[in-house]
Amino acid sequence: MRCPQGQRSTQHSLFSAFSKFGPLYSVRAHRNAAVAGPGSYAIIKFYSAGDASRAQRACHGQSLFQKSPLKVCVCTKQKGFQQQALALNSNKCQELANHYLGFNGWSSRIITLQNVSGFDCEDEGLGEPLQKPPVKYLCAAEVTLPHHGLRTRGAALGEAEVEDTGDPLGLVTASRRAQKLAVGKALSSAFQKILLIILENGKVAVEYNSTQEELTDSLPEEELKGLLQVNELSLEQFDLKEEEVLSDLSWDDELPSLEMPPN
């Protein structure tokens, strides 16, 4: 759905105003329902509950970029976030790392990226190959925080369907999608093992999240590169779901929203 020009402008203004308090996960502006009268409302999601609280206290009742003052409140209920912690995708993880650690405060590399297509392409009963088998890549990646002496690993499986088997480039396109997805998931998995602790004075402490530890963390790099020969590893354990939602990588707390009366 395309955002109207005015709505895009509002979202840009909101992002500029509220990003001063900390990195934002998302900004969404909407027009009020017809029964609610003219005006707009927006939902702004911060990574940090502390940043959200500071923004609410500073912006409530203020005219940031329009004539009428904003009514800013903190949402008390967020459906879907209390039941399970879902991982940030790799782009969001890198955004947080750049903000809190700096562009030179972390690095990543791919340890191995293997094509594992065809291992489950036969029907167990008939022994016949499946039609249009998906392309699968298995990736192991590593994230390093040199200033904190921390190094974590992640592994994941990326899968993509060959949309047009008659197109000579169909397999190439599917392979690129599968590789990109596998690398993104592996990086996300590695980042989930890093806990960023933001202190009130702005300093950042880093700890290793042992609850997310996997077998790949203890394997030598030589064995990771020959991952297919390690019998203890199952492909299913790497089939992580990538969700663009908040996770415990940031702070599981209330998220701010705001209401904008008409000008």
Short mmCIF file of C-alpha atoms in Angstrom, two decimals:
data_model
loop_
_atom_site.label_atom_id
_atom_site.label_comp_id
_atom_site.label_asym_id
_atom_site.label_seq_id
_atom_site.Cartn_x
_atom_site.Cartn_y
_atom_site.Cartn_z
CA MET A 1 0.00 0.00 0.00
CA ARG A 2 1.42 3.35 -1.00
CA CYS A 3 1.67 6.09 1.57
CA PRO A 4 0.12 9.43 0.49
CA GLN A 5 2.55 12.30 0.08
CA GLY A 6 1.25 14.09 3.18
CA GLN A 7 1.54 10.95 5.26
CA ARG A 8 5.11 10.33 4.08
CA SER A 9 5.99 13.90 5.01
CA THR A 10 4.45 13.40 8.47
CA GLN A 11 6.39 10.18 9.02
CA HIS A 12 9.62 11.92 7.99
CA SER A 13 8.95 14.78 10.41
CA LEU A 14 8.15 12.34 13.22
CA PHE A 15 11.29 10.33 12.54
CA SER A 16 13.42 13.48 12.62
CA ALA A 17 11.86 14.65 15.89
CA PHE A 18 11.89 11.37 17.82
CA SER A 19 15.15 9.85 16.54
CA LYS A 20 16.95 12.51 18.62
CA PHE A 21 16.10 10.41 21.69
CA GLY A 22 17.49 7.13 20.34
CA PRO A 23 17.34 4.73 17.38
CA LEU A 24 13.84 3.96 16.12
CA TYR A 25 12.57 0.57 15.05
CA SER A 26 9.69 1.95 12.99
CA VAL A 27 7.43 4.98 12.49
CA ARG A 28 3.89 4.60 11.15
CA ALA A 29 1.47 7.50 10.69
CA HIS A 30 -2.25 7.01 10.00
CA ARG A 31 -5.26 9.21 9.46
CA ASN A 32 -7.96 9.13 12.10
CA ALA A 33 -11.06 7.10 11.38
CA ALA A 34 -13.98 9.13 10.03
CA VAL A 35 -15.92 8.74 13.29
CA ALA A 36 -12.97 10.17 15.25
CA GLY A 37 -12.85 13.44 13.37
CA PRO A 38 -10.02 15.08 11.42
CA GLY A 39 -6.42 14.57 12.42
CA SER A 40 -3.84 11.79 12.52
CA TYR A 41 -2.20 9.40 14.90
CA ALA A 42 1.11 7.57 14.78
CA ILE A 43 2.83 4.62 16.39
CA ILE A 44 6.54 5.00 17.05
CA LYS A 45 8.58 2.02 18.21
CA PHE A 46 11.92 2.46 19.93
CA TYR A 47 14.47 -0.26 20.54
CA SER A 48 14.99 1.04 24.07
CA ALA A 49 12.23 1.54 26.61
CA GLY A 50 14.41 4.15 28.28
CA ASP A 51 14.62 6.19 25.09
CA ALA A 52 10.85 5.86 24.66
CA SER A 53 10.17 7.19 28.16
CA ARG A 54 12.47 10.17 27.66
CA ALA A 55 10.80 10.98 24.35
CA GLN A 56 7.34 10.81 25.91
CA ARG A 57 8.25 13.15 28.76
CA ALA A 58 9.94 15.66 26.47
CA CYS A 59 7.38 15.71 23.63
CA HIS A 60 4.02 15.42 25.36
CA GLY A 61 2.06 18.65 24.97
CA GLN A 62 4.69 20.19 22.67
CA SER A 63 4.30 21.56 19.14
CA LEU A 64 7.17 19.83 17.40
CA PHE A 65 6.46 20.49 13.74
CA GLN A 66 2.86 21.72 13.64
CA LYS A 67 0.68 24.32 15.34
CA SER A 68 -1.30 22.01 17.62
CA PRO A 69 0.50 20.33 20.54
CA LEU A 70 1.05 16.60 20.39
CA LYS A 71 -0.49 14.19 22.83
CA VAL A 72 2.17 11.53 23.41
CA CYS A 73 1.50 8.47 25.54
CA VAL A 74 3.14 5.12 26.15
CA CYS A 75 1.23 2.05 24.95
CA THR A 76 0.37 -0.27 27.79
CA LYS A 77 -0.52 -3.29 25.67
CA GLN A 78 1.29 -4.79 22.71
CA LYS A 79 -0.28 -7.98 21.41
CA GLY A 80 2.09 -10.63 20.17
CA PHE A 81 5.24 -9.47 21.97
CA GLN A 82 4.70 -11.01 25.39
CA GLN A 83 4.31 -14.62 24.32
CA GLN A 84 7.65 -15.20 22.61
CA ALA A 85 10.85 -13.36 21.82
CA LEU A 86 11.30 -13.11 18.06
CA ALA A 87 14.61 -12.25 16.49
CA LEU A 88 15.43 -8.97 14.79
CA ASN A 89 16.44 -9.40 11.18
CA SER A 90 20.08 -8.82 10.26
CA ASN A 91 19.52 -5.28 8.95
CA LYS A 92 17.97 -4.18 12.25
CA CYS A 93 20.78 -5.86 14.20
CA GLN A 94 23.41 -4.04 12.16
CA GLU A 95 21.54 -0.76 12.64
CA LEU A 96 21.70 -1.20 16.42
CA ALA A 97 25.34 -2.27 16.34
CA ASN A 98 26.32 0.80 14.28
CA HIS A 99 24.47 3.12 16.66
CA TYR A 100 25.72 1.77 19.97
CA LEU A 101 29.10 0.29 19.01
CA GLY A 102 30.10 2.48 16.07
CA PHE A 103 30.94 1.40 12.54
CA ASN A 104 34.40 0.30 13.69
CA GLY A 105 33.12 -1.37 16.85
CA TRP A 106 32.09 -4.61 15.22
CA SER A 107 32.73 -6.76 12.15
CA SER A 108 31.24 -9.85 10.55
CA ARG A 109 32.41 -12.54 8.20
CA ILE A 110 31.03 -15.63 6.50
CA ILE A 111 32.75 -18.80 7.66
CA THR A 112 31.07 -21.07 5.15
CA LEU A 113 28.22 -20.92 2.65
CA GLN A 114 27.28 -24.33 1.26
CA ASN A 115 24.74 -25.46 -1.30
CA VAL A 116 22.72 -28.22 0.37
CA SER A 117 20.03 -28.52 -2.28
CA GLY A 118 18.78 -31.96 -3.24
CA PHE A 119 19.27 -33.78 0.06
CA ASP A 120 15.53 -34.14 0.59
CA CYS A 121 14.33 -34.09 -3.00
CA GLU A 122 13.30 -37.72 -3.21
CA ASP A 123 9.97 -39.12 -2.13
CA GLU A 124 10.69 -41.57 0.66
CA GLY A 125 8.13 -44.05 -0.60
CA LEU A 126 8.65 -43.95 -4.35
CA GLY A 127 12.22 -42.76 -4.58
CA GLU A 128 11.21 -40.24 -7.24
CA PRO A 129 12.53 -36.67 -7.31
CA LEU A 130 10.14 -33.91 -6.29
CA GLN A 131 9.05 -31.39 -8.89
CA LYS A 132 10.69 -27.98 -8.75
CA PRO A 133 12.95 -28.72 -5.74
CA PRO A 134 13.88 -25.58 -3.81
CA VAL A 135 17.41 -24.22 -3.71
CA LYS A 136 18.92 -24.42 -0.22
CA TYR A 137 22.06 -22.89 1.21
CA LEU A 138 23.53 -23.41 4.67
CA CYS A 139 25.54 -20.52 6.11
CA ALA A 140 27.72 -20.16 9.19
CA ALA A 141 28.70 -16.58 10.07
CA GLU A 142 30.68 -14.87 12.81
CA VAL A 143 30.28 -11.47 14.49
CA THR A 144 33.25 -9.95 16.35
CA LEU A 145 33.31 -7.06 18.84
CA PRO A 146 37.05 -6.34 19.08
CA HIS A 147 36.84 -3.65 21.79
CA HIS A 148 34.85 -5.99 24.06
CA GLY A 149 36.74 -9.22 23.30
CA LEU A 150 33.55 -10.95 22.20
CA ARG A 151 32.98 -13.27 19.25
CA THR A 152 29.74 -15.09 18.42
CA ARG A 153 28.59 -17.42 15.67
CA GLY A 154 25.32 -18.17 13.98
CA ALA A 155 24.14 -20.73 11.45
CA ALA A 156 21.01 -20.82 9.34
CA LEU A 157 19.36 -22.36 6.32
CA GLY A 158 18.14 -20.22 3.41
CA GLU A 159 15.61 -21.61 0.94
CA ALA A 160 14.16 -20.25 -2.31
CA GLU A 161 11.85 -21.74 -4.92
CA VAL A 162 12.77 -21.80 -8.60
CA GLU A 163 9.84 -19.81 -9.94
CA ASP A 164 10.35 -20.58 -13.64
CA THR A 165 12.18 -23.82 -14.41
CA GLY A 166 12.15 -22.96 -18.11
CA ASP A 167 14.12 -19.79 -17.57
CA PRO A 168 17.90 -20.41 -17.68
CA LEU A 169 18.38 -17.64 -15.12
CA GLY A 170 15.69 -18.99 -12.81
CA LEU A 171 18.13 -21.23 -10.93
CA VAL A 172 20.68 -18.41 -10.64
CA THR A 173 18.07 -16.02 -9.27
CA ALA A 174 16.83 -18.59 -6.75
CA SER A 175 20.39 -19.36 -5.67
CA ARG A 176 21.09 -15.68 -5.00
CA ARG A 177 17.90 -15.35 -2.95
CA ALA A 178 18.71 -18.48 -0.93
CA GLN A 179 22.28 -17.32 -0.29
CA LYS A 180 21.17 -13.84 0.78
CA LEU A 181 18.52 -15.27 3.12
CA ALA A 182 20.95 -17.79 4.64
CA VAL A 183 23.58 -15.12 5.30
CA GLY A 184 21.01 -12.74 6.81
CA LYS A 185 19.60 -15.41 9.10
CA ALA A 186 23.06 -16.55 10.19
CA LEU A 187 24.09 -12.99 11.07
CA SER A 188 20.83 -12.49 12.96
CA SER A 189 21.47 -15.70 14.89
CA ALA A 190 24.98 -14.51 15.81
CA PHE A 191 23.69 -11.12 16.97
CA GLN A 192 21.08 -12.76 19.25
CA LYS A 193 23.95 -13.91 21.47
CA ILE A 194 25.03 -10.33 22.15
CA LEU A 195 23.41 -8.36 24.98
CA LEU A 196 23.78 -4.59 24.79
CA ILE A 197 23.40 -2.91 28.17
CA ILE A 198 22.89 0.84 27.83
CA LEU A 199 23.70 2.69 31.05
CA GLU A 200 22.10 5.99 32.10
CA ASN A 201 25.34 7.87 31.42
CA GLY A 202 25.22 6.68 27.80
CA LYS A 203 28.01 4.12 28.11
CA VAL A 204 27.50 0.69 26.55
CA ALA A 205 28.30 -2.61 28.23
CA VAL A 206 28.29 -5.89 26.31
CA GLU A 207 27.66 -9.40 27.59
CA TYR A 208 27.40 -12.82 25.99
CA ASN A 209 23.89 -14.29 25.96
CA SER A 210 24.56 -17.90 26.92
CA THR A 211 20.87 -18.84 26.65
CA GLN A 212 21.22 -18.61 22.85
CA GLU A 213 24.35 -20.77 22.70
CA GLU A 214 24.43 -23.43 19.98
CA LEU A 215 26.64 -26.34 19.07
CA THR A 216 28.25 -24.29 16.30
CA ASP A 217 29.79 -21.98 18.93
CA SER A 218 32.12 -24.69 20.19
CA LEU A 219 33.06 -26.28 16.85
CA PRO A 220 36.47 -25.54 15.29
CA GLU A 221 36.30 -23.51 12.11
CA GLU A 222 37.59 -26.45 10.06
CA GLU A 223 34.59 -28.51 11.12
CA LEU A 224 32.19 -25.67 10.37
CA LYS A 225 33.53 -25.47 6.82
CA GLY A 226 32.81 -29.19 6.49
CA LEU A 227 29.46 -28.88 8.22
CA LEU A 228 27.79 -31.55 6.11
CA GLN A 229 30.11 -34.20 7.51
CA VAL A 230 29.25 -33.43 11.15
CA ASN A 231 26.64 -36.03 12.03
CA GLU A 232 25.51 -34.29 15.22
CA LEU A 233 24.18 -31.27 13.31
CA SER A 234 20.69 -31.36 11.88
CA LEU A 235 19.51 -28.96 9.20
CA GLU A 236 16.25 -28.43 11.05
CA GLN A 237 18.00 -26.67 13.92
CA PHE A 238 19.18 -23.95 11.52
CA ASP A 239 15.78 -23.29 9.95
CA LEU A 240 15.21 -20.04 11.87
CA LYS A 241 12.29 -17.77 11.05
CA GLU A 242 13.26 -14.21 10.21
CA GLU A 243 10.74 -11.73 11.63
CA GLU A 244 10.91 -7.95 11.40
CA VAL A 245 9.57 -7.46 14.91
CA LEU A 246 11.04 -6.44 18.24
CA SER A 247 12.93 -8.99 20.26
CA ASP A 248 14.82 -9.27 23.52
CA LEU A 249 17.92 -8.02 21.71
CA SER A 250 16.61 -4.60 22.70
CA TRP A 251 14.26 -4.15 25.64
CA ASP A 252 10.99 -5.98 26.17
CA ASP A 253 8.97 -3.10 27.53
CA GLU A 254 6.29 -0.62 26.66
CA LEU A 255 6.36 1.20 23.34
CA PRO A 256 5.34 4.82 22.80
CA SER A 257 2.57 6.07 20.56
CA LEU A 258 1.27 9.52 19.90
CA GLU A 259 -1.82 11.31 18.76
CA MET A 260 -1.72 14.34 16.48
CA PRO A 261 -4.68 16.69 16.47
CA PRO A 262 -5.49 18.54 13.25
CA ASN A 263 -3.55 21.71 12.52
#
